[in-house]
XYZ file of C-alpha atoms in Angstrom:
773
model
C -43.084 42.364 -22.678
C -41.140 39.353 -20.839
C -38.784 40.319 -17.912
C -35.493 38.547 -16.911
C -35.853 36.080 -14.331
C -33.150 35.677 -11.968
C -32.052 32.019 -11.390
C -32.314 31.097 -7.807
C -29.254 31.828 -5.916
C -27.717 28.014 -5.751
C -28.823 28.550 -10.474
C -26.714 31.416 -10.820
C -22.716 30.417 -12.162
C -21.788 34.540 -10.749
C -21.706 32.656 -7.677
C -18.552 31.362 -6.177
C -19.245 27.133 -6.031
C -19.453 26.834 -2.347
C -21.596 30.393 -1.898
C -24.340 28.163 -4.826
C -23.476 25.054 -1.801
C -25.054 27.054 1.310
C -27.514 28.849 -0.796
C -29.138 25.264 -1.720
C -28.177 22.954 1.439
C -31.263 24.976 3.086
C -33.270 24.166 1.406
C -33.508 20.524 1.318
C -34.573 17.314 3.572
C -32.281 14.910 5.504
C -33.316 12.340 2.131
C -32.182 14.387 -0.111
C -28.781 15.602 1.814
C -27.927 11.291 2.337
C -28.573 10.760 -1.564
C -26.018 13.551 -3.019
C -23.411 11.439 -0.444
C -23.467 8.107 -1.863
C -23.526 6.263 -5.852
C -25.284 3.458 -7.643
C -23.226 0.973 -10.040
C -25.234 1.083 -13.155
C -24.646 0.069 -16.790
C -25.176 1.336 -20.482
C -27.761 0.203 -22.111
C -26.383 -0.781 -25.355
C -29.643 0.186 -27.783
C -29.145 3.652 -26.018
C -31.713 3.797 -23.614
C -31.131 3.908 -20.829
C -28.405 2.521 -17.129
C -29.678 -0.480 -14.964
C -28.439 -0.921 -11.536
C -26.340 -3.713 -11.128
C -30.020 -5.334 -9.411
C -27.781 -8.645 -6.953
C -25.999 -4.865 -4.778
C -30.071 -2.804 -4.798
C -31.050 -5.551 -3.190
C -34.764 -5.057 -5.495
C -34.849 -1.654 -5.010
C -36.528 0.415 -8.219
C -34.898 2.885 -9.805
C -37.255 5.544 -10.137
C -36.936 4.913 -5.625
C -33.125 5.421 -6.226
C -33.149 8.712 -7.972
C -36.191 9.860 -5.939
C -34.393 11.694 -4.017
C -31.964 12.667 -6.223
C -28.966 11.005 -6.606
C -24.660 11.933 -6.236
C -22.720 9.427 -8.221
C -23.588 7.022 -10.792
C -20.599 4.629 -10.896
C -19.240 2.653 -13.999
C -22.115 3.322 -17.320
C -19.743 2.891 -19.736
C -17.040 0.067 -17.288
C -19.546 -2.878 -16.556
C -19.720 -3.690 -19.325
C -19.579 -3.712 -23.540
C -20.797 -0.882 -25.116
C -20.743 0.445 -27.705
C -19.110 4.213 -27.029
C -21.949 6.457 -28.495
C -24.625 4.367 -27.534
C -23.183 4.520 -24.180
C -23.325 7.911 -24.018
C -26.774 7.947 -24.816
C -27.194 6.212 -22.985
C -26.085 8.070 -19.611
C -27.963 11.034 -21.029
C -31.172 9.613 -21.129
C -30.611 8.358 -17.551
C -29.176 12.071 -16.191
C -32.104 13.683 -17.921
C -34.597 11.160 -15.527
C -32.488 12.013 -12.751
C -32.794 15.881 -13.321
C -36.600 14.879 -13.855
C -36.905 13.010 -10.779
C -35.883 15.306 -8.088
C -37.057 18.158 -6.700
C -34.296 20.141 -7.213
C -33.282 18.261 -10.492
C -29.834 18.592 -9.746
C -27.560 16.417 -12.414
C -25.588 13.007 -10.807
C -21.441 13.710 -11.265
C -20.183 10.080 -13.058
C -16.385 8.560 -12.737
C -15.087 5.860 -14.200
C -11.404 3.850 -13.975
C -8.973 6.080 -16.168
C -5.116 4.189 -14.703
C -4.499 2.249 -18.071
C -7.382 5.092 -20.417
C -10.609 4.727 -20.099
C -11.932 1.641 -18.592
C -14.792 0.813 -21.822
C -14.926 -0.894 -24.237
C -13.886 0.990 -27.778
C -11.508 3.273 -26.164
C -7.184 3.214 -26.037
C -5.215 1.016 -23.124
C -1.760 2.864 -22.254
C 1.095 1.446 -21.069
C 0.624 0.633 -17.004
C 2.220 2.855 -14.300
C 4.971 1.611 -13.803
C 5.653 1.816 -17.431
C 4.623 5.474 -17.210
C 7.577 5.635 -13.952
C 10.441 3.482 -16.436
C 10.148 6.164 -18.819
C 11.094 8.883 -16.551
C 8.971 11.245 -18.526
C 7.235 13.617 -16.929
C 5.496 15.817 -20.087
C 4.362 12.567 -22.094
C 2.207 11.014 -19.159
C 0.675 14.372 -19.085
C 0.015 14.345 -22.058
C -1.204 11.204 -21.851
C -3.718 11.835 -19.254
C -4.759 15.511 -20.653
C -5.706 12.943 -23.827
C -7.633 10.273 -21.459
C -9.509 13.020 -20.096
C -10.751 14.878 -23.760
C -12.872 11.272 -24.005
C -14.670 10.806 -21.620
C -15.535 14.823 -20.957
C -17.222 13.650 -24.722
C -18.974 10.759 -23.155
C -20.253 12.637 -20.603
C -18.029 11.633 -17.123
C -16.852 13.801 -14.564
C -14.575 12.347 -12.281
C -11.786 10.318 -12.964
C -10.279 7.135 -10.378
C -6.911 7.695 -10.874
C -3.404 7.798 -10.848
C -2.542 5.352 -7.868
C -0.122 7.653 -6.561
C 0.965 4.808 -3.816
C 4.572 3.639 -3.687
C 5.474 0.336 -3.617
C 7.281 -1.143 -0.889
C 7.173 -5.007 -1.650
C 6.795 -6.525 -4.710
C 4.469 -9.856 -3.813
C 1.674 -7.533 -3.207
C -0.737 -8.279 -6.654
C -1.188 -4.244 -7.254
C 2.142 -3.336 -7.476
C 1.013 -2.898 -11.729
C -0.279 -0.050 -10.803
C 2.370 1.825 -8.471
C 4.413 4.220 -10.904
C 7.672 3.186 -8.859
C 9.315 2.450 -5.800
C 10.985 6.289 -5.019
C 8.177 8.925 -3.915
C 10.329 11.346 -6.041
C 9.204 9.906 -8.835
C 5.770 8.595 -7.592
C 5.080 12.051 -7.023
C 6.129 13.814 -9.857
C 4.275 11.477 -12.554
C 1.931 11.507 -10.084
C 1.796 15.142 -10.269
C 1.478 15.332 -13.845
C -0.887 12.944 -14.349
C -3.550 14.712 -12.426
C -2.535 18.155 -14.425
C -3.142 15.596 -17.183
C -6.964 14.848 -16.381
C -7.527 18.364 -14.682
C -6.949 20.567 -17.542
C -9.380 18.521 -19.869
C -11.843 19.539 -16.835
C -12.515 15.447 -15.291
C -12.177 15.734 -11.442
C -8.310 13.632 -10.633
C -8.551 11.598 -7.986
C -5.735 10.762 -5.431
C -6.193 6.913 -4.381
C -5.619 5.181 -1.646
C -5.230 7.792 0.643
C -2.366 6.334 2.330
C -1.061 3.303 3.259
C -2.888 0.882 0.817
C 0.980 -0.542 -1.274
C 3.366 -1.307 2.617
C 0.536 -4.124 3.933
C 2.013 -6.796 5.471
C 3.758 -9.441 3.280
C 2.516 -7.806 0.354
C -1.382 -9.072 0.539
C -3.974 -6.817 -0.668
C -5.572 -6.007 1.896
C -3.415 -7.142 4.878
C -2.538 -4.507 8.367
C 0.217 -1.884 7.858
C 2.820 -1.983 9.900
C 4.404 1.497 9.505
C 5.921 3.370 11.127
C 5.104 7.308 12.155
C 8.309 8.017 9.889
C 8.038 5.817 6.624
C 4.916 6.646 6.180
C 5.870 10.568 6.640
C 8.948 10.777 3.945
C 8.440 7.230 2.099
C 3.869 7.306 1.855
C 2.964 10.551 2.165
C 5.311 13.152 -0.356
C 3.576 12.262 -3.192
C 0.474 12.810 -2.081
C 1.797 16.142 -0.675
C 3.042 16.566 -4.570
C 0.763 15.404 -6.805
C -1.980 18.240 -4.631
C 0.469 20.870 -4.400
C 1.752 20.419 -8.128
C -0.857 18.992 -10.277
C -4.991 19.968 -7.967
C -6.889 17.373 -8.021
C -10.597 17.072 -7.050
C -10.557 14.460 -5.293
C -9.351 11.974 -3.120
C -9.910 8.389 -2.091
C -9.303 6.687 1.084
C -6.957 3.286 1.228
C -8.496 0.403 2.136
C -5.394 0.181 5.497
C -5.346 -0.266 8.513
C -2.466 1.591 9.388
C -1.512 0.716 13.419
C -4.751 -0.207 13.720
C -6.611 2.226 12.712
C -8.883 2.297 9.050
C -7.911 4.384 6.607
C -11.744 5.756 6.315
C -11.675 6.423 10.449
C -8.602 8.474 10.599
C -9.986 11.863 11.293
C -6.407 12.464 11.871
C -5.024 11.655 8.611
C -8.084 12.236 5.955
C -9.554 15.764 7.752
C -6.380 16.700 9.815
C -3.377 16.042 7.795
C -5.389 16.522 3.798
C -7.899 19.456 4.957
C -6.399 21.367 7.567
C -2.209 21.455 7.140
C -2.258 20.662 3.430
C -5.506 22.620 2.255
C -6.775 20.195 0.496
C -10.277 21.430 -0.828
C -12.035 19.233 -2.929
C -14.632 16.067 -2.256
C -13.016 12.618 -0.829
C -14.535 9.198 -2.310
C -14.443 6.070 -0.778
C -13.152 3.330 -2.016
C -15.437 0.904 -3.349
C -17.590 -0.935 0.386
C -14.430 0.961 2.119
C -16.335 2.626 4.325
C -19.040 -0.968 5.181
C -15.948 -2.784 5.874
C -15.339 -0.357 8.911
C -18.306 -3.489 10.186
C -17.205 -5.834 7.966
C -14.064 -6.221 7.848
C -11.824 -3.663 10.440
C -14.183 -4.635 13.392
C -15.668 -1.072 14.463
C -18.423 -0.967 13.612
C -21.748 -2.519 15.048
C -23.303 -1.917 11.626
C -23.836 0.393 8.926
C -25.593 3.037 10.571
C -22.276 3.274 13.169
C -19.775 2.418 10.041
C -21.340 5.523 8.292
C -20.897 7.854 11.152
C -17.383 7.243 11.715
C -16.376 7.809 8.062
C -18.235 11.068 8.019
C -15.792 11.932 10.550
C -13.349 11.036 9.581
C -13.540 13.477 6.495
C -14.761 10.599 3.790
C -18.099 12.615 1.632
C -18.834 10.041 -0.692
C -19.919 6.368 -0.360
C -18.886 4.435 -3.743
C -19.357 2.562 -5.941
C -23.324 2.539 -4.575
C -25.670 3.302 -2.561
C -25.319 1.526 1.189
C -24.621 2.416 4.672
C -25.121 6.245 3.358
C -28.370 5.396 2.053
C -31.081 4.138 4.818
C -28.667 3.599 7.999
C -27.835 7.349 8.148
C -31.121 8.757 7.728
C -31.778 6.307 10.907
C -28.368 7.069 12.453
C -29.050 11.076 12.038
C -32.323 10.251 12.780
C -32.207 8.743 16.443
C -29.170 11.444 17.327
C -25.906 9.471 17.409
C -24.721 11.278 13.413
C -24.981 14.559 14.488
C -26.324 16.652 11.148
C -24.211 18.893 10.686
C -21.645 16.538 9.525
C -24.171 15.346 6.733
C -24.239 19.124 6.116
C -20.320 19.429 5.797
C -19.814 16.718 3.343
C -22.556 18.021 1.111
C -21.235 21.440 0.462
C -18.115 20.137 -0.645
C -20.282 17.725 -3.437
C -22.594 19.982 -4.123
C -19.626 22.121 -4.352
C -17.859 19.988 -7.363
C -20.858 19.806 -8.650
C -21.084 23.985 -9.202
C -17.887 24.230 -10.688
C -18.713 20.995 -13.085
C -21.804 23.048 -14.094
C -23.880 20.779 -12.991
C -26.181 23.306 -11.265
C -26.335 25.760 -14.408
C -29.153 26.446 -15.438
C -28.442 25.716 -19.179
C -26.803 22.142 -18.052
C -27.347 19.270 -21.201
C -27.479 15.596 -20.719
C -25.918 14.706 -23.893
C -22.585 16.180 -25.346
C -21.913 17.549 -28.180
C -21.843 16.148 -31.178
C -21.374 12.314 -29.491
C -21.851 10.670 -32.943
C -18.302 11.453 -33.675
C -17.417 9.691 -30.302
C -14.674 7.542 -31.097
C -11.826 6.461 -27.938
C -9.520 4.876 -30.211
C -7.869 7.189 -32.200
C -5.340 8.065 -34.435
C -4.045 10.886 -31.084
C -4.517 8.363 -28.759
C -2.871 5.435 -30.147
C 0.067 7.489 -30.875
C 0.770 8.674 -27.372
C 0.642 5.247 -26.137
C 3.378 3.814 -28.866
C 6.073 6.936 -27.974
C 5.043 6.487 -24.393
C 4.938 2.118 -24.830
C 8.614 2.814 -26.673
C 10.017 4.907 -24.428
C 9.542 2.594 -21.023
C 11.065 -0.448 -22.373
C 14.653 -1.168 -20.285
C 17.474 -3.075 -21.908
C 18.775 -4.682 -19.155
C 21.166 -6.083 -20.228
C 22.822 -6.798 -23.589
C 26.215 -8.920 -22.466
C 27.197 -9.965 -26.081
C 26.768 -7.286 -28.427
C 23.189 -9.757 -28.573
C 20.860 -6.567 -29.647
C 19.980 -5.341 -32.150
C 18.597 -8.645 -33.712
C 21.275 -9.598 -36.422
C 19.787 -9.045 -40.281
C 19.562 -12.362 -41.352
C 19.130 -13.982 -39.040
C 17.114 -16.870 -37.484
C 15.176 -16.238 -34.785
C 12.990 -18.070 -32.599
C 10.351 -17.122 -29.883
C 8.785 -18.787 -27.240
C 7.627 -17.711 -23.821
C 3.741 -17.878 -22.790
C 3.178 -15.056 -23.285
C 5.166 -14.234 -26.652
C 1.825 -14.751 -28.574
C -0.398 -13.454 -25.993
C -2.610 -9.733 -26.803
C -3.222 -10.124 -23.660
C 0.522 -9.627 -22.090
C 0.908 -7.172 -22.828
C -2.779 -5.215 -20.980
C -2.493 -3.909 -17.447
C -5.803 -5.235 -14.595
C -7.804 -1.653 -14.516
C -7.740 -2.118 -18.515
C -10.797 -2.584 -19.770
C -10.887 -6.017 -21.296
C -8.932 -7.483 -18.457
C -10.857 -5.589 -15.777
C -14.579 -6.462 -16.718
C -14.039 -9.841 -18.637
C -16.634 -12.007 -19.101
C -17.702 -10.936 -22.737
C -16.140 -13.079 -25.125
C -18.952 -12.932 -27.810
C -18.156 -8.908 -27.594
C -13.954 -9.537 -28.802
C -11.362 -6.970 -27.298
C -12.815 -3.807 -29.476
C -9.440 -3.103 -30.015
C -6.663 -4.205 -32.009
C -4.148 -5.501 -30.107
C -0.536 -6.968 -31.277
C 0.379 -9.825 -29.545
C 4.893 -9.619 -29.264
C 4.797 -12.200 -31.826
C 2.057 -10.834 -34.454
C 4.660 -7.511 -34.043
C 8.159 -9.168 -34.396
C 6.528 -10.814 -37.894
C 5.832 -7.429 -39.011
C 9.519 -6.818 -38.635
C 11.900 -9.850 -38.373
C 10.744 -13.210 -41.687
C 10.610 -16.143 -40.726
C 10.400 -16.458 -37.119
C 10.052 -19.545 -35.151
C 7.636 -20.346 -32.887
C 6.420 -22.610 -29.232
C 4.862 -21.019 -26.300
C 7.228 -23.788 -24.056
C 4.045 -23.691 -21.251
C 0.751 -21.276 -19.873
C 1.776 -18.627 -16.790
C 0.487 -20.660 -14.102
C -0.081 -24.216 -13.973
C 2.163 -27.800 -14.030
C 2.034 -28.231 -17.201
C 5.587 -28.912 -18.723
C 4.775 -31.189 -22.227
C 5.151 -27.769 -24.828
C 9.030 -27.284 -23.166
C 10.793 -29.866 -25.465
C 8.799 -28.071 -28.615
C 10.643 -25.186 -27.266
C 14.145 -26.039 -26.445
C 13.994 -27.911 -30.287
C 13.111 -23.746 -31.552
C 16.129 -22.473 -29.917
C 18.747 -25.345 -30.307
C 17.656 -24.324 -34.634
C 18.110 -20.550 -34.160
C 20.399 -18.142 -34.570
C 19.242 -16.247 -30.971
C 15.727 -17.067 -28.929
C 13.948 -14.952 -27.857
C 12.195 -16.375 -24.329
C 9.217 -13.988 -23.512
C 8.239 -15.201 -19.900
C 5.582 -12.761 -16.863
C 2.717 -12.872 -15.541
C -0.756 -12.325 -16.600
C -3.574 -9.708 -15.309
C -6.318 -10.005 -13.975
C -8.985 -9.825 -11.309
C -8.819 -11.687 -7.124
C -7.030 -14.791 -7.945
C -7.632 -14.863 -12.467
C -4.352 -14.197 -12.545
C -1.101 -13.488 -11.727
C -1.251 -9.970 -10.876
C -3.705 -7.164 -10.431
C -5.678 -7.032 -7.935
C -5.609 -9.219 -4.901
C -3.716 -11.720 -6.865
C -0.388 -11.642 -4.472
C 2.501 -13.820 -4.029
C 3.647 -15.418 -2.142
C 7.391 -15.276 -4.005
C 8.995 -13.490 -6.429
C 9.711 -16.788 -8.737
C 8.329 -16.330 -11.773
C 4.659 -17.953 -11.506
C 4.339 -21.896 -12.588
C 6.904 -23.756 -14.534
C 8.698 -21.338 -16.550
C 11.486 -21.326 -14.400
C 12.044 -24.177 -15.251
C 11.134 -23.423 -18.861
C 14.109 -20.163 -18.366
C 16.313 -22.714 -17.190
C 15.772 -25.592 -20.245
C 16.180 -22.927 -23.179
C 19.348 -21.129 -21.139
C 21.118 -24.864 -21.617
C 20.548 -25.187 -25.212
C 23.696 -22.172 -25.597
C 21.514 -20.382 -28.021
C 22.224 -17.245 -27.138
C 19.454 -15.578 -25.462
C 17.338 -12.380 -24.602
C 14.872 -13.131 -22.733
C 11.891 -10.227 -22.178
C 9.926 -9.740 -19.308
C 6.229 -9.308 -20.127
C 5.067 -8.687 -16.330
C 3.018 -6.984 -13.701
C 5.568 -6.760 -11.005
C 9.527 -7.209 -11.509
C 10.592 -11.106 -10.535
C 13.876 -11.965 -9.335
C 14.568 -14.311 -12.384
C 17.616 -16.162 -10.226
C 21.594 -16.727 -10.985
C 20.481 -19.014 -14.165
C 19.975 -16.150 -16.483
C 23.564 -14.387 -15.797
C 23.882 -16.542 -19.198
C 21.171 -14.636 -21.312
C 22.539 -12.632 -23.504
C 19.615 -9.663 -23.865
C 17.276 -9.194 -20.698
C 15.085 -7.086 -22.040
C 11.582 -5.800 -19.255
C 7.999 -3.938 -20.402
C 6.027 -3.361 -17.205
C 2.405 -4.255 -19.038
C 3.297 -1.825 -21.817
C -0.197 -1.435 -23.662
C -1.995 -2.344 -26.316
C 0.801 -1.170 -28.983
C 3.058 -1.964 -26.193
C 4.353 -6.068 -29.092
C 4.800 -2.872 -31.538
C 7.854 -1.334 -28.873
C 8.693 -4.376 -27.916
C 9.860 -5.226 -31.450
C 11.433 -2.340 -33.062
C 13.187 -1.918 -30.061
C 14.910 -6.098 -30.421
C 15.498 -5.133 -33.861
C 16.876 -1.480 -33.805
C 13.947 -0.011 -34.960
C 14.204 2.094 -31.578
C 16.687 2.584 -29.151
C 15.649 1.196 -25.812
C 15.872 3.994 -22.959
C 13.621 3.303 -20.516
C 14.953 2.902 -17.024
C 13.765 0.865 -14.020
C 11.171 2.238 -11.327
C 11.552 -0.435 -9.554
C 14.520 -3.006 -8.760
C 14.808 -6.203 -9.528
C 15.803 -8.531 -7.318
C 18.359 -11.010 -7.244
C 17.031 -13.164 -5.130
C 13.224 -14.512 -4.395
C 13.020 -14.213 -0.693
C 14.873 -11.873 1.793
C 12.268 -10.192 1.212
C 11.031 -6.934 1.242
C 13.589 -5.013 0.053
C 13.078 -1.433 -1.955
C 16.746 0.736 -2.375
C 15.326 2.898 -0.288
C 17.734 1.452 2.225
C 19.518 3.161 5.851
C 23.014 0.688 5.799
C 21.585 -2.336 7.621
C 19.122 -2.860 4.396
C 22.234 -3.469 2.711
C 24.687 -6.194 2.160
C 25.818 -6.684 5.146
C 28.706 -9.227 7.614
C 26.011 -9.458 10.262
C 23.828 -11.271 8.113
C 23.552 -14.589 5.719
C 21.628 -12.520 2.975
C 22.360 -10.684 0.227
C 19.692 -8.388 -1.377
C 21.377 -6.434 -3.646
C 19.404 -6.451 -6.879
C 20.202 -8.396 -9.888
C 18.879 -4.788 -11.131
C 19.340 -1.019 -9.016
C 16.137 1.425 -8.888
C 17.115 3.858 -12.685
C 18.325 1.391 -14.831
C 18.669 1.666 -18.271
C 21.081 0.576 -21.448
C 20.370 1.794 -24.781
C 22.329 1.669 -28.396
C 23.609 4.660 -28.233
C 26.979 5.548 -25.573
C 27.471 8.465 -22.712
C 30.019 10.329 -21.548
C 29.289 12.687 -18.954
C 32.078 14.238 -18.074
C 32.593 18.021 -15.886
C 30.041 17.646 -12.788
C 30.352 20.234 -10.451
C 28.934 22.282 -7.017
C 28.350 25.510 -9.662
C 29.419 28.350 -6.541
C 30.414 27.499 -2.546
C 30.121 24.098 -1.559
C 28.458 25.492 1.538
C 24.889 25.438 1.637
C 22.580 27.573 4.015
C 20.390 25.411 5.004
C 17.028 27.898 4.187
C 18.694 28.056 0.286
C 20.214 26.184 -2.634
C 22.534 24.911 -4.321
C 23.127 24.392 -7.344
C 25.234 21.617 -9.587
C 25.652 20.673 -13.208
C 27.291 17.473 -15.136
C 27.750 18.205 -18.979
C 27.042 15.053 -20.411
C 27.482 13.435 -24.444
C 26.846 11.044 -26.812
C 29.418 9.250 -28.227
C 27.336 6.509 -30.115
C 26.728 6.469 -33.980
C 22.701 6.926 -34.023
C 20.569 9.472 -31.302
C 19.539 7.967 -28.256
C 18.133 9.396 -24.437
C 19.870 9.712 -21.312
C 18.320 9.255 -18.012
C 20.520 12.024 -15.637
C 18.742 11.196 -12.196
C 20.261 13.327 -9.285
C 20.018 10.484 -6.104
C 20.779 13.023 -1.572
C 23.974 11.184 0.576
C 22.538 12.050 3.696
C 26.164 10.707 5.989
C 25.868 11.065 9.835
C 21.536 12.717 10.096
C 20.029 12.144 14.365
C 17.518 9.534 12.378
C 18.581 6.817 10.184
C 18.721 7.832 6.690
C 18.057 6.035 3.046
C 21.696 5.286 1.430
C 20.693 6.761 -1.458
C 17.303 8.812 -2.159
C 16.626 10.813 -5.437
C 16.237 14.264 -5.843
C 15.569 15.176 -9.485
C 16.067 13.680 -12.747
C 15.877 15.141 -16.421
C 15.833 13.031 -19.888
C 17.869 13.883 -22.487
C 17.833 13.311 -26.086
C 20.947 13.793 -27.746
C 22.248 12.951 -31.640
C 25.678 12.160 -32.345
C 28.176 13.382 -31.050
C 25.956 16.678 -29.022
C 25.781 17.345 -25.233
C 24.404 18.580 -22.810
C 24.933 20.420 -19.607
C 22.452 18.995 -17.139
C 21.967 21.485 -14.055
C 20.167 21.270 -11.149
C 18.829 24.394 -8.648
C 18.364 22.209 -4.976
C 16.905 23.724 -2.359
C 18.118 22.892 1.518
C 13.673 21.949 1.543
C 14.594 18.866 -0.416
C 17.339 17.297 2.140
C 14.435 17.308 4.742
C 13.170 13.882 7.009
C 11.576 13.041 10.436
C 13.872 13.797 12.760
C 13.803 12.776 16.613
C 10.649 14.966 17.710
C 8.531 13.167 14.573
C 9.252 16.937 13.095
C 10.474 17.349 9.934
C 14.046 19.494 9.662
C 17.093 20.228 7.922
C 19.370 18.862 9.106
C 23.362 20.852 8.991
C 26.029 19.267 8.603
C 28.195 17.115 5.873
C 26.311 15.993 2.582
C 26.338 14.204 -0.984
C 24.747 15.067 -4.026
C 25.418 12.264 -6.797
C 25.436 12.111 -10.213
C 23.693 7.800 -11.498
C 23.563 6.576 -13.856
C 21.210 4.287 -11.710
C 20.837 4.131 -7.638
C 23.570 1.871 -8.471
C 25.944 3.138 -11.145
C 26.997 6.520 -9.270
C 29.384 8.968 -11.297
C 30.071 11.550 -9.624
C 29.335 12.456 -5.449
C 29.497 16.407 -5.123
C 30.525 17.014 -1.430
C 28.316 20.078 0.168
C 28.058 21.531 3.927
C 24.865 21.979 4.521
C 25.266 25.211 6.880
C 23.001 27.000 10.334
C 21.079 25.667 12.448
C 18.836 22.874 12.514
C 15.580 24.265 10.890
C 12.356 22.833 10.348
C 9.671 22.594 7.572
C 5.673 22.303 7.766
C 3.803 22.143 3.977
C 5.024 24.871 1.861
C 7.959 23.686 1.632
C 9.806 23.499 -1.723
C 9.256 20.007 -3.290
C 11.283 19.562 -6.776
C 14.680 21.480 -7.934
C 14.538 23.953 -10.967
C 16.217 21.204 -13.533
C 17.775 23.205 -17.248
C 18.582 21.216 -20.431
C 21.487 23.271 -22.195
C 23.063 22.015 -25.264
C 27.228 22.218 -24.143
C 28.927 24.581 -25.813
C 31.823 23.527 -28.516
C 35.200 25.440 -28.732
C-alpha cells in the first residue's frame, strides 16, 4: 500500500514561513545562499520558450551557470522588450521550470516588475502618473487601481511590484517629480498606503520607494547629495513611509540612492535597520535600487571593491541586490571566505528572502510555474480602462476660468495649438512601458492612446489645428501658423508641457532634471504670441511637474492642468473642456509664479513665505490643494464639536457643512489644515491633517466631520524627539492651502507629551447628508 510521505520541513505549508526558512538554511552551501540574494535581468522570448539574460550585464556567463545554485529574483521579464503577454507568461514559466530543475532545492525565482503607472509591459493599461493620483484626492480609487494592476501581475506569473513611490517632492526641478504623489506628507502617505493595500490585496509584494530622502536632492538633480537636517527628514520625508507601512502593509522596501549628510542610504544601518526594522517593526525584504550596491564603490567612494560594497549593504540591512547579480555574487562569496564579511549577515538576509518566498507559495510542493488560464491573459481590459478613465477625469485640475470660457460653448470656432496637442505620448509618464522601454517602433504602442486632438475632434466638430513648436528645441518657424489659427477662432486651446523620457531623452522623468521652471524650449514664446492675439485662450498644461507659466499667463481666460493622465487622459481632458465632465481635481503641488526663487513648497515656516527681508516673493500662482469646477459650493457652519480644550493625549472634533448651490452634480474636496502659531521649533504656517472628497447633487449638502487625535499635531522638538506640545493652535478648513474658509481656535492642554511609532496617523472622517429643516 502507498504511504504518505511527510514533506521536507521547509516545504511544509503547515509551518510558518519563518520556520520553513530556518529549516532550509542549514542545508545550503554558501554559493546556494548567496544565489538567493540576487536577481538576474532577463527578457522574455517572444516564442514563449524562455527568458534571455541581458548579455551586457552577464559578461558572457551562460544561463546554465547563473542558475546552477538557484536564483533569488528574475528582473523584468515583461518590462525589458515588447512581448505578447501570453508568450511572455509561457516564457517565464519555462524559465522557472529550468531554475527549479537546476538547483538542488528546486526553489523558483521571485519575479518583479515595475508598476508605477500600471504593469510596465507591452499591451498593458497605462494609468495616470502618481501626481494625478494626488490630484484626485481619492484613496479608494487609487486602491481600486492598484488592486487591478496587482491581479494582472499575478495572472502573468509576477510576484513583486516596484511601487509605490512615497517620496515627498521638495524641488519641482527634479525630473522624477512626476513619480511623486505630491508635496504634502499626509496626502502622499494616505494615497501611498491605499496603493499598497490594493497591490498587497491582490497577492503582490508592494515595494515602497525610495527609502528615504531621494526627492530632496540639492538643486533638484538626480542622485545629487541631500543636505537635509534631521527635522526635515523626520517631519516631512519619513511620515509617508511610516503611514504606508502601518496602514498598507507592504512586504518590501527599496533603498534610496541618496546620500544624506554624507552617508549613502545603502550603507546606513541606522535607517535601514535601526529605524525601519527595530523601531517600525518591518519584517519584509529590503531590495537594492538598481545598481545601488555597486554605486557605494563607483559613485559614493565608500568601498574599494565589490566585496566591500556588498558587506556594507548587507550590514546596513539590504537583503537583495537588483537588478542583476554583481556584488552579491563572486565578490561577496570571496569576501565571506576571506573573513571580511560575516556569514551571519548572509543568513540574516537569506532568512527574510526565504520566508517571503514561502509566503508567496514558492516553496510549496504543489507550486506550478504556469499561471491558470494563461491563454486568456489580457493586460489591457475593459475594467482597467474604466479605472484609468475615472482616475484621469478626477485628476484634471481647472486652475482658472475667469471669463467663463469653459465649458466650450456649442458651435464656437475652436483652434487647438501647441506641441502636446496631438501627441499621444504627452499622456504617458516616464515609467509607462512605451516611454520607459522604447526603441522598438516596429511593435507599435500596443495600445490605443488618443491624443487631446483626437479626443476633442470626437466632441467638437471642425477644430483647427497647428503644432506651433516642439516640446524642446529652438525652432520657432511654426509659431506664425499657430497665431493665425488662434486669430481665426472664437477660442484657442493652447496645449503645452512635457514629454517624459529617461536620462535626457525627455523633459521630465528619471535623469531629466530642469535648470529652472520655465516651459521647455520655445514654448514660452508660443504662449506669449498666442495670448497676444486677443482671442480667449484656454491654456492646457500636460506635464510631469508644475511649471511657472509666467505673469503673462494672467491673460489666459482659463488654465487646465493634467499630470500625465494616462492612456485615456486625452478623453478625460476633452470631456472637461466640453463640459461632459465637471472637473474636481486639486493640485497636489503648488504652481509657482516665477521660475526662480526655488525650492519652495507650501510647507514653509513664516520666513519661507513672502516677507519684507527679501525681494523674492515665493507666493505661488496657484496654491497646494487648489482646483475649480463648474458647480458652486457653499461652506457654512464650521464649529468645534464639544469643548475647545484639546487634551494633549485626546481628540478634537470639528465639522463643516458643504452644499452644492450649482446646477450640476459636482465634487468638493474639503481640506483640514493645522496652524501652530507658537512652537519650540519653527513650524509650517499650514499643514494638511485630513481631507474628504464630497460628491453632491445640485441642492444637496453634507456635514463633514473630522475627529483629530492630538498625535497629528506632533513634530520634532528641540531635543530631537517627536512631541505634542501644549498651547494654542487652529484647525482650519480650506478649499486649498491658500483659500481658508474657517479657522477654529483650540488649546492643547496638558504637559508636553512624547509620541513614538505607535502614534495615531490619521483623523476619523465622516460624511453625512445635511439634515434640512
